Coordinates of C-alpha atoms and ligand atoms in Angstrom, one line a residue:
X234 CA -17.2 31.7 -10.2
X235 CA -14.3 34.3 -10.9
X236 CA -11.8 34.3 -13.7
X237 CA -9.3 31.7 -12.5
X238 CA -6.4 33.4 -13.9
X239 CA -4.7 34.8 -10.9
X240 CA -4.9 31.9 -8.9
X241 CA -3.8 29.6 -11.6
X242 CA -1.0 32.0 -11.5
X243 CA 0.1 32.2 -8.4
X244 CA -0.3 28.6 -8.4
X245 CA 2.7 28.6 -11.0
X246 CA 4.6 30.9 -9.4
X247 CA 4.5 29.2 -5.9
X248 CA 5.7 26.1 -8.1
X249 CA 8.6 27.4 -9.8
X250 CA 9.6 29.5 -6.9
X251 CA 9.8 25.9 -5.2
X252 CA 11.2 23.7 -7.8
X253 CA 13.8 26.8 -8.4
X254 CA 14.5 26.2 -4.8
X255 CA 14.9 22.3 -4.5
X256 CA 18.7 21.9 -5.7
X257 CA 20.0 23.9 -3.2
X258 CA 17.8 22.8 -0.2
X259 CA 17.7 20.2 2.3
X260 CA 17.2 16.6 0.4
X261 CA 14.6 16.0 3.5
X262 CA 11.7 17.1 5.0
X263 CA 12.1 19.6 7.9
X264 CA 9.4 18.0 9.3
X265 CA 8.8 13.8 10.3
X266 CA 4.9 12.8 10.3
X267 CA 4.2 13.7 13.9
X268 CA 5.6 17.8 13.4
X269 CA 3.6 17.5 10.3
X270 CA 0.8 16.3 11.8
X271 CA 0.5 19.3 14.4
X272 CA 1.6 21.6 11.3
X273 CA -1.9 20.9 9.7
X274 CA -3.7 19.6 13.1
X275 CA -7.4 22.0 12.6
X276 CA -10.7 22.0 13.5
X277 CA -13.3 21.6 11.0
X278 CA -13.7 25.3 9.5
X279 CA -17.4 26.4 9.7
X280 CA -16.7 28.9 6.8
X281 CA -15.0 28.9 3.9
X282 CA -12.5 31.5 2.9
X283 CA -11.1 32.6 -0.4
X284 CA -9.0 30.4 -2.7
X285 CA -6.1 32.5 -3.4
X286 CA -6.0 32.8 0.9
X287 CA -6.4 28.7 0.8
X288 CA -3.8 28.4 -1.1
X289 CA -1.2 30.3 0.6
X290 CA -2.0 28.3 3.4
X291 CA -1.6 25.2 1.9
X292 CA 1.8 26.3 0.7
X293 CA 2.9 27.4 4.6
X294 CA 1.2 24.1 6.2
X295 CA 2.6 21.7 3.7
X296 CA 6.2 22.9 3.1
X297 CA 7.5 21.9 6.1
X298 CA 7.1 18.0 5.6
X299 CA 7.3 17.8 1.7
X300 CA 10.2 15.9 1.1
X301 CA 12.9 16.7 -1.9
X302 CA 11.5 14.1 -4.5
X303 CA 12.3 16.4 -6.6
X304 CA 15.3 17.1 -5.7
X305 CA 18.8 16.4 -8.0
X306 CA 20.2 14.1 -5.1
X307 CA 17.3 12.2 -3.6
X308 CA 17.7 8.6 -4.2
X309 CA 15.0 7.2 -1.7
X310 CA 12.8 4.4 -2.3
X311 CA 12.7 4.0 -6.3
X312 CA 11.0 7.4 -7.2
X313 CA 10.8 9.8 -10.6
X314 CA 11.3 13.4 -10.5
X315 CA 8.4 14.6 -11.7
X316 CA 9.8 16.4 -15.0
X317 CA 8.4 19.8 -15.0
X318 CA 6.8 19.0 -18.7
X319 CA 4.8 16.0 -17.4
X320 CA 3.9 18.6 -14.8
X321 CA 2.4 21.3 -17.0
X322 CA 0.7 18.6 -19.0
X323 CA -0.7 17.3 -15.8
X324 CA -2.1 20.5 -14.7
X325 CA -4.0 21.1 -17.7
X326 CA -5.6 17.6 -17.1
X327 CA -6.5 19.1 -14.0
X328 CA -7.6 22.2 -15.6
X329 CA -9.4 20.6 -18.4
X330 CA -11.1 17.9 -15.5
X331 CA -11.7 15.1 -17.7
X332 CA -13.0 12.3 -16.8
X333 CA -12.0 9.6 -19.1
X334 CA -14.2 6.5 -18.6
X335 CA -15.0 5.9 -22.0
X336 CA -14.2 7.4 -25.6
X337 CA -17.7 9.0 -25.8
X338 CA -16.9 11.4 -22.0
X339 CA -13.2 12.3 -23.6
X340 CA -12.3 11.3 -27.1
X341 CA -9.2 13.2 -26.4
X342 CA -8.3 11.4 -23.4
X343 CA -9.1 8.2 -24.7
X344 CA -7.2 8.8 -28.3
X345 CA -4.1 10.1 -26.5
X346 CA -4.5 6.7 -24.3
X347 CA -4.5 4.8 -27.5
X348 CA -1.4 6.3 -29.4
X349 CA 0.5 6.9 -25.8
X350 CA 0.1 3.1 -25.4
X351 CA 0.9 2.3 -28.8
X352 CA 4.3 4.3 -28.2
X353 CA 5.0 3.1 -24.9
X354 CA 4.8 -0.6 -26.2
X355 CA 7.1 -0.3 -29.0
X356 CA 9.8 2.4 -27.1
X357 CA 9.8 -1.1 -24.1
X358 CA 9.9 -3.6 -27.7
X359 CA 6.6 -5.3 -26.5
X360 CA 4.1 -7.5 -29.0
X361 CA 3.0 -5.2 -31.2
X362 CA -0.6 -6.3 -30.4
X363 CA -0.6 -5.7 -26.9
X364 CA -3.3 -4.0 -24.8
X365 CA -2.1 -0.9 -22.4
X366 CA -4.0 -0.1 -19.1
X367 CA -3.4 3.3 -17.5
X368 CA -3.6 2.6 -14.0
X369 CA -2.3 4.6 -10.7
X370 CA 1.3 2.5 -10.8
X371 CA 3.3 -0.7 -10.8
X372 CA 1.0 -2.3 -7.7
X373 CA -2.2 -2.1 -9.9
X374 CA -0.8 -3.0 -13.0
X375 CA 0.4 -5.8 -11.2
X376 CA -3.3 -6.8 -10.6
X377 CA -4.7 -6.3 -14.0
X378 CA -1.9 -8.2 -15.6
X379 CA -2.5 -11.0 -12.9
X380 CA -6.2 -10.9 -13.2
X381 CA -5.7 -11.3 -17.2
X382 CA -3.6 -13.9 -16.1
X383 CA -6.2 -15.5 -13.5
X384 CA -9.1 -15.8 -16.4
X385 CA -6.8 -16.9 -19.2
X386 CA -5.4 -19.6 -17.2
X387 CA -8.9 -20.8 -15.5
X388 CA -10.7 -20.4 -19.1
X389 CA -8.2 -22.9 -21.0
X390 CA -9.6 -25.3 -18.6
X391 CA -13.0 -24.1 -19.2
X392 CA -13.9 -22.2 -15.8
X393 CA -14.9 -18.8 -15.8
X394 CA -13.3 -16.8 -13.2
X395 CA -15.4 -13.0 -13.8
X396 CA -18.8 -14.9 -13.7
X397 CA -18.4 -17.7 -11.4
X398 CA -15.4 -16.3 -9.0
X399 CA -12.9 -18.6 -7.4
X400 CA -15.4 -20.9 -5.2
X401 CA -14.8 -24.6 -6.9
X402 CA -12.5 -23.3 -9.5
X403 CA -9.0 -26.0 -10.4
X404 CA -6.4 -24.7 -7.9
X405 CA -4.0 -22.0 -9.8
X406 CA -0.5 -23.0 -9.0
X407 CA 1.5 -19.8 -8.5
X408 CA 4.9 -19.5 -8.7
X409 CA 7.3 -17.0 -7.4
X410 CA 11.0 -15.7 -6.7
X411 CA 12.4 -15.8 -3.6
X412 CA 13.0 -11.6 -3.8
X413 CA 9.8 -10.7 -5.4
X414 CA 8.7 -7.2 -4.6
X415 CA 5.7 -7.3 -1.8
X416 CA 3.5 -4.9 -4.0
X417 CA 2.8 -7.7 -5.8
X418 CA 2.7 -10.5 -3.0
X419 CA -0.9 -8.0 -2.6
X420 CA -2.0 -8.1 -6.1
X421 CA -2.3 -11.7 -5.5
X422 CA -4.0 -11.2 -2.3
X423 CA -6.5 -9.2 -3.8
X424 CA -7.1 -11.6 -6.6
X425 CA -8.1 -14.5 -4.3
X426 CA -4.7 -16.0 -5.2
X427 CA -3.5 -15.7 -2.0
X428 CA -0.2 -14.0 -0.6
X429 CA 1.6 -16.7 0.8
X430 CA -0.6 -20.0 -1.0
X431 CA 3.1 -20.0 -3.5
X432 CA 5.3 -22.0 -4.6
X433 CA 8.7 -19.6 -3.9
X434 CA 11.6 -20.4 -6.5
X435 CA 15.4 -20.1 -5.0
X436 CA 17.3 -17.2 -6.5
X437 CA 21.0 -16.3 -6.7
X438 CA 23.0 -13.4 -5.2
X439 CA 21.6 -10.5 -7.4
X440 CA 17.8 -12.0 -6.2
X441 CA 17.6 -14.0 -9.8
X442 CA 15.7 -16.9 -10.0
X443 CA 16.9 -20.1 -10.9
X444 CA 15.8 -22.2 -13.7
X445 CA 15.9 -25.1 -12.5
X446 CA 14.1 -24.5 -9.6
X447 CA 11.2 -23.2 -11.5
X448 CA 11.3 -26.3 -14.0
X449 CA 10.8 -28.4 -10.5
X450 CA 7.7 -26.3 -9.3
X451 CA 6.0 -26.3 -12.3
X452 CA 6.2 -30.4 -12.6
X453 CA 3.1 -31.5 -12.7
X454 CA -0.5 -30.4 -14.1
X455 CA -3.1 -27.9 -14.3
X456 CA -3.6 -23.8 -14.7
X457 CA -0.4 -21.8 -13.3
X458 CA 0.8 -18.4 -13.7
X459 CA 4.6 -17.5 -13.0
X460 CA 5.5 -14.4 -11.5
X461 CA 9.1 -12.8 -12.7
X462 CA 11.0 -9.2 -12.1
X463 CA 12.6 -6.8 -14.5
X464 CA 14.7 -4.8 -11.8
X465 CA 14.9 -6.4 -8.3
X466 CA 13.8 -3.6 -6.1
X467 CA 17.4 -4.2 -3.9
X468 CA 19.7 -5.2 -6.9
X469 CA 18.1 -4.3 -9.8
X470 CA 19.0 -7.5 -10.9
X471 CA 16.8 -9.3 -13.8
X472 CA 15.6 -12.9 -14.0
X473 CA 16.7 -14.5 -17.0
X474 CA 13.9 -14.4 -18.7
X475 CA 15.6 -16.6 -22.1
X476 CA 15.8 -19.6 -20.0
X477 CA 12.7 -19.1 -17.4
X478 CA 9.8 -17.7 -19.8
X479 CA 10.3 -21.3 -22.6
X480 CA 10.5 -23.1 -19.3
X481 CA 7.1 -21.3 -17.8
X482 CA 5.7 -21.5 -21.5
X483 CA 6.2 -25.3 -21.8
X484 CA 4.3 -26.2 -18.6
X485 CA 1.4 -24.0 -20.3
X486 CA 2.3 -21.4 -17.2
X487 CA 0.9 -17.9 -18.1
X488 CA 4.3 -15.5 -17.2
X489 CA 3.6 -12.0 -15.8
X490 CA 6.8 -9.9 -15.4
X491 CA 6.7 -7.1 -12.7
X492 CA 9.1 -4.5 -14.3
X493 CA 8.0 -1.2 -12.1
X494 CA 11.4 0.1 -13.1
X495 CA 13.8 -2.5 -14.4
X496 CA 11.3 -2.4 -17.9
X497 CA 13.3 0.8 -19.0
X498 CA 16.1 -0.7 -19.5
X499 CA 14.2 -2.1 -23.0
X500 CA 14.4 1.7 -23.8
X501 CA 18.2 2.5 -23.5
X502 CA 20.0 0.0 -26.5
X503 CA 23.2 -0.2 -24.0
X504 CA 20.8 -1.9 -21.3
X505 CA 17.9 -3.8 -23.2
X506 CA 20.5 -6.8 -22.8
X507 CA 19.5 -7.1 -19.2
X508 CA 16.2 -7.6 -20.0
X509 CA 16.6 -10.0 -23.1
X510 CA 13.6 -12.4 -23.4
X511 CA 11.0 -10.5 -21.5
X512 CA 9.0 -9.2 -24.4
X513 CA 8.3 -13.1 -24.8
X514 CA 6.0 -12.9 -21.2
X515 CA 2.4 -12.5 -21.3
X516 CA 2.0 -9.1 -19.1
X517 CA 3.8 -7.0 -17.6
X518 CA 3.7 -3.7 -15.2
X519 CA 5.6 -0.9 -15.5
X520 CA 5.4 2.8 -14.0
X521 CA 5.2 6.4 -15.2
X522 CA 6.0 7.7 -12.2
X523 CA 9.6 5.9 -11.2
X524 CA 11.6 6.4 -14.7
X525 CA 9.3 7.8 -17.2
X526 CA 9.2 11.2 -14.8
X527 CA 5.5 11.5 -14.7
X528 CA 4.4 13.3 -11.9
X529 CA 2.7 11.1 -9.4
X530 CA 0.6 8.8 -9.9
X531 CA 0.8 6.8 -13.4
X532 CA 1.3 3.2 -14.4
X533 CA 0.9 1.1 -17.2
X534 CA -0.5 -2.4 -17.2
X535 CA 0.6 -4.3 -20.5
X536 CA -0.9 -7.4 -22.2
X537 CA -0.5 -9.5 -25.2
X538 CA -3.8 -10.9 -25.6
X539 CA -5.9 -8.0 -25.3
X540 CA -9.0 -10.2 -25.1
X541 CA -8.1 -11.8 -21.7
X542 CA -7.3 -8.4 -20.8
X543 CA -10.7 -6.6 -21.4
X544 CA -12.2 -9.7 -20.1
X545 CA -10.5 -9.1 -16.9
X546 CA -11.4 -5.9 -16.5
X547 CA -14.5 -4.7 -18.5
X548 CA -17.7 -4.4 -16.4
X549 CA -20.2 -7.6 -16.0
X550 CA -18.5 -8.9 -19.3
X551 CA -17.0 -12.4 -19.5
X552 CA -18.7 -12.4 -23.1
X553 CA -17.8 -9.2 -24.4
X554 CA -18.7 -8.3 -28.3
X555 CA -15.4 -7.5 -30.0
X556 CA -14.4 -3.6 -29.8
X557 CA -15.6 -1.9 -33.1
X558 CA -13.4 -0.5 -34.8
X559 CA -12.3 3.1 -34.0
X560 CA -13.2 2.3 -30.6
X561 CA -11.6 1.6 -27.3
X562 CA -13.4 3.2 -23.9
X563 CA -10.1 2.9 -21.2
X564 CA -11.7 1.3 -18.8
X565 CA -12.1 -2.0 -20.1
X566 CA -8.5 -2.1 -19.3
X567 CA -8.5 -1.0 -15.9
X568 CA -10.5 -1.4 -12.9
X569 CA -11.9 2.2 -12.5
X570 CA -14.7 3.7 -14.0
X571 CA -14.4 7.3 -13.6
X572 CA -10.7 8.1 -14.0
X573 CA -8.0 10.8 -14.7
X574 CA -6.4 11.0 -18.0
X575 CA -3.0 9.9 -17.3
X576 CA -2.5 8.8 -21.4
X577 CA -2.2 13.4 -21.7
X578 CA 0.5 13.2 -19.0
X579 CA 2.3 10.2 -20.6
X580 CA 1.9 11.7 -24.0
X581 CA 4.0 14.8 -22.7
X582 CA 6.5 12.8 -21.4
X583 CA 6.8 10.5 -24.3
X584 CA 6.5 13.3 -26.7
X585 CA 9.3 15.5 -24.6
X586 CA 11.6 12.8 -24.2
X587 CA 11.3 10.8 -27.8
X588 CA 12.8 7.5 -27.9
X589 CA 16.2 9.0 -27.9
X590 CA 15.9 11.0 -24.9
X591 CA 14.1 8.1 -23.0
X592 CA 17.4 6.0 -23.6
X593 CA 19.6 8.4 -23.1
X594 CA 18.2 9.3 -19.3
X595 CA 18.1 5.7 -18.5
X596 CA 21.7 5.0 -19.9
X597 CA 22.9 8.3 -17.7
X598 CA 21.1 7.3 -14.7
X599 CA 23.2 3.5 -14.7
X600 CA 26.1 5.4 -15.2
X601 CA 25.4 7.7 -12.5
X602 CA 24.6 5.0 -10.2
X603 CA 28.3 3.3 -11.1
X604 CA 29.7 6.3 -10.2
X605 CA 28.4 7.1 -7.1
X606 CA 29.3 3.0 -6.2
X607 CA 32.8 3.1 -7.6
X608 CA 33.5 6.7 -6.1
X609 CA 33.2 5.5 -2.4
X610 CA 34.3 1.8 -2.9
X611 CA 37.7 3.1 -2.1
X612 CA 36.6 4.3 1.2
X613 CA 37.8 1.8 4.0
X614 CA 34.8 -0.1 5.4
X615 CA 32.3 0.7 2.8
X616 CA 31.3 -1.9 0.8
X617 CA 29.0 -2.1 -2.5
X618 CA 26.8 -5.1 -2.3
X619 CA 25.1 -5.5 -5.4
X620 CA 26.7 -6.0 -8.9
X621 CA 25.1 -2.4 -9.9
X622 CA 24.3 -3.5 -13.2
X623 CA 21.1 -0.6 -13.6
X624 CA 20.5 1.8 -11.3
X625 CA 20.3 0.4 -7.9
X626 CA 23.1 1.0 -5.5
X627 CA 23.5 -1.3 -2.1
X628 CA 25.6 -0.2 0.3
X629 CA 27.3 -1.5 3.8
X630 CA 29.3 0.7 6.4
X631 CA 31.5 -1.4 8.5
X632 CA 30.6 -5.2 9.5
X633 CA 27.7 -4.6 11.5
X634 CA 23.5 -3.3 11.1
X635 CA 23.9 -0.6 13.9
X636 CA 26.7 1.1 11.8
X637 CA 24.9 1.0 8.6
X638 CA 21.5 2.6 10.3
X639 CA 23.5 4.8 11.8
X640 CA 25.5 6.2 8.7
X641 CA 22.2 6.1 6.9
X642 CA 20.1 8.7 9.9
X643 CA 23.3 10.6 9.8
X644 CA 23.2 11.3 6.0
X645 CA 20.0 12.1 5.9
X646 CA 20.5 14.5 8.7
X647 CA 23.0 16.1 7.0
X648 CA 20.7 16.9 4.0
X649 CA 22.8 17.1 1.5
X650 CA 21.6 13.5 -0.4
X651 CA 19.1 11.1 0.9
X652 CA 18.9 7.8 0.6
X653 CA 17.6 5.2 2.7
X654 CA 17.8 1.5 4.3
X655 CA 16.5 -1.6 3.3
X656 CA 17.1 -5.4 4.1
X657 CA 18.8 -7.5 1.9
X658 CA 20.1 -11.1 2.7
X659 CA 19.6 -10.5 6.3
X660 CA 21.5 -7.4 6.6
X661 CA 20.2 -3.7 6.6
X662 CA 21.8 -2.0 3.7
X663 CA 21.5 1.9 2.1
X664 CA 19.5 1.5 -0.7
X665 CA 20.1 4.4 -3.4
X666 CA 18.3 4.6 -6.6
X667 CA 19.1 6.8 -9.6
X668 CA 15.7 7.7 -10.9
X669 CA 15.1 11.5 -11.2
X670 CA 15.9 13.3 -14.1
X671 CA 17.5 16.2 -12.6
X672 CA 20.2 14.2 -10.8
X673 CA 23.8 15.1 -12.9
X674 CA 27.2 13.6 -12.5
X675 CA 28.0 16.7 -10.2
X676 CA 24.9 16.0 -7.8
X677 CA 26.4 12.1 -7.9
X678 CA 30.3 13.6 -7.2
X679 CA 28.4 15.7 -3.9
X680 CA 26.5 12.6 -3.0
X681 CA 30.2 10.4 -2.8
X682 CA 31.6 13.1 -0.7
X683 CA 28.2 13.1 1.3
X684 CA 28.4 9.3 2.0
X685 CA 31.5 9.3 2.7
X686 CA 31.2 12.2 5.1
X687 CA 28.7 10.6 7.3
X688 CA 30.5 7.4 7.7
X689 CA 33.3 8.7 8.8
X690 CA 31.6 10.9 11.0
X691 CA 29.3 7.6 12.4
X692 CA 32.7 5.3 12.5
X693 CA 35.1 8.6 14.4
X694 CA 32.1 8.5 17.1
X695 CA 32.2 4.5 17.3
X696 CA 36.2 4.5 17.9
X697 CA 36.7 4.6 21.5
Ligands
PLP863 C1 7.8 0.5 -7.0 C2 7.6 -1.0 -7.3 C3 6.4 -1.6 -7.3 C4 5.2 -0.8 -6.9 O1 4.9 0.2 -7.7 P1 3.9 1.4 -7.4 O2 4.0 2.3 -8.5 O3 4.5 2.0 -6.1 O4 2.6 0.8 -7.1 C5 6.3 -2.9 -7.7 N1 7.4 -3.6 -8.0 C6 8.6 -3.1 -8.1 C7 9.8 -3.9 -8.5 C8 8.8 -1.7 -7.7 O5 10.0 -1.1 -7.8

């Protein structure tokens, strides 16, 4: 094989010259899926052909649908900028190829697991004594914590869920919110739980379960787990996790917390109030990738009893031997063998960031997203429909769904921000969320005069 050097170069140059590009360009792809499609659309090639020619052609069939994740005023879907530190770290992963199955293939990846863990628990004020699982993002973090959840629950009343499965196991009352996010709704699917066998608590306006509800659907006996949300993917709203988790905890309920995003706001001392309570939960999810500004993909599943954790997860092992010391192999906290070392990548971040500069983004990000709410609540027919409390804005243009999709195609055609719909209470909304690090209070002042650009241009079209 050749010296790598020059296309590792021109690998970083095609990058910067890209990310260089990304503040001044179109917040959207140029192309939708089926352009894209026909952009790549080849036969098989029956020869190969250099890599530094492979990779320019890479660069000219995919630019044309990449969309502007990166970009200062995207705000679609709940997504991280990929900060170029967590980038460079992640290339030398790459570069490095480790596979980091157990401590004995990569002692580096596997240490930097075990201290990036240690530091992500205490920057989110998590048990001490928690286990960390570097997983792909929130959805499979979800399932570890749930599967940690599933044996704990089932081996309190002596059944043993990894060796005997779920055939003639005691029902597992599972109990939900009304607004829970769907990623989870599949964790349980996968588990054998089931997506819809749930009892579904009421919730308020911000999508906050009630208490009393789930002190009536946890009457009764035998194993349960309760699911609850840091960050409601619409609101950003928090269950109260001071009144629900004692509740959940008395009924001998295990309590997962799904905190993809919302689990930041632990990290930023003006915002941890939010989430007051939640360290009392038994697991929780969280992602790199959404505010932690890993590059994609990177999620943490966290657990306070570490035992019901690797018994979830470790191979063929419901009767593990306790970890010696000095050692911990990764994947007896996930459910991959061979894996990437996303502790490295989280390291960077964490390392880049410190705790102050972690609080400090998430703090700016909330006040960002006030801004952009209180900047076009003036505007006659918009209306902000969520109590923006984090960093999730909800929007509505005039009294009707056809105005609000319309407002939100013609923003995005317009390319100067992009955010995008969602449904909420029966109504389509715009959904925007503050999450990239490269968004500034000038990129927010653009996207107000954006927003409020296309609705007016949407509502003069509508006026006979
Ligand atoms: C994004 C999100 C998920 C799913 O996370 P992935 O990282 O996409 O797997 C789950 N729950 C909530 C609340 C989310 O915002």
């Amino acid at each position: 094989m050749n010296d790598p050097g020059a296309l590792f170069a021109r690998a970083a140059a095609l990058a910067t010259e890209y990310r260089r590009g990304i503040g001044d360009a179109l917040q959207r792809p140029e192309h939708g899926y089926a352009a894209a499609l026909s952009d790549w659309q080849a036969p098989v090639p029956e020869h190969g052909m250099p890599a530094e020619a492979v990779l320019e052609e890479l660069v000219t069939r995919a630019t044309p649908g990449l969309h502007a994740m990166t970009g200062p005023r995207f705000f679609g879907w709940v997504i991280g900028g990929s900060h170029p530190a967590g980038v460079a770290a992640d290339w030398l992963v790459s570069a490095w190829g480790q596979n980091v199955g157990n401590h004995q293939a990569s002692p580096a990846g596997a240490a930097a697991e075990t201290v990036a863990g240690a530091w992500l628990v205490d920057i989110l004020g998590l048990p001490s004594e928690s286990s960390v699982g570097f997983v792909t993002g929130a959805t499979m973090a979800n399932l570890v914590g749930l599967a940690a959840a599933r044996s704990e629950v089932l081996r309190r009343v002596g059944w043993d869920v990894e060796a005997d499965g779920l055939f003639g196991a005691p029902p597992i009352r599972v109990v939900v919110g009304e607004d829970i996010h769907v990623s989870a709704l599949s964790a349980l699917q996968f588990l054998g739980l089931g997506h819809s066998r749930l009892t579904r608590v009421a919730t308020d306006a911000e999508g906050r379960m009630l208490p009393q509800g789930l002190a009536d659907a946890l009457a009764g006996q035998g194993p349960a787990i309760v699911l609850l949300q840091a960050g409601q993917i619409n609101s950003g709203g928090f269950d109260p996790f001071e009144q629900l988790i004692p509740i959940a905890h008395a009924a001998g309920a295990w309590v997962h917390v799904d905190g993809a995003f919302g689990l930041w706001a632990k990290a930023a001392p003006g915002r941890a109030g939010l989430a007051a309570g939640v360290e009392l939960a038994d697991s929780w999810a969280t992602d790199g990738h959404k505010w932690l500004q890993t590059p994609y993909d990177c999620g943490f599943a966290i657990v306070r009893d570490a035992e019901a954790h690797r018994r979830a997860m470790a191979f063929g092992a419901s009767y593990l031997p306790a970890v010696a010391a000095g050692e911990r192999d990764p994947t007896h906290y996930v459910p991959e063998l061979s894996r990437r070392a996303r502790g490295l990548t989280t390291w960077a971040m964490l390392r880049h960031l410190g705790r102050s500069g972690v609080a400090d983004m998430v703090e700016r990000h909330c006040r960002i997203a006030r801004q952009i709410a209180d900047s076009v609540a003036g505007e006659p027919g918009i209306t902000v429909c969520c109590d923006v409390v984090l960093n999730q804005v909800l929007l509505r243009f005039g009294d009707d769904n056809d105005l609000t999709l319309k407002t939100i195609a013609r923003l995005q055609q317009d390319g100067v921000a992009f955010a995008g719909g969602s449904q909420w209470r029966g109504r389509w909304l715009m959904r925007i969320s503050v999450s990239g690090i490269q968004t500034t209070e000038a990129d927010a002042a653009m996207t107000a005069v954006a927003l409020c650009d296309a609705w007016r241009a949407v509502r003069g079209s509508n006026t006979p």
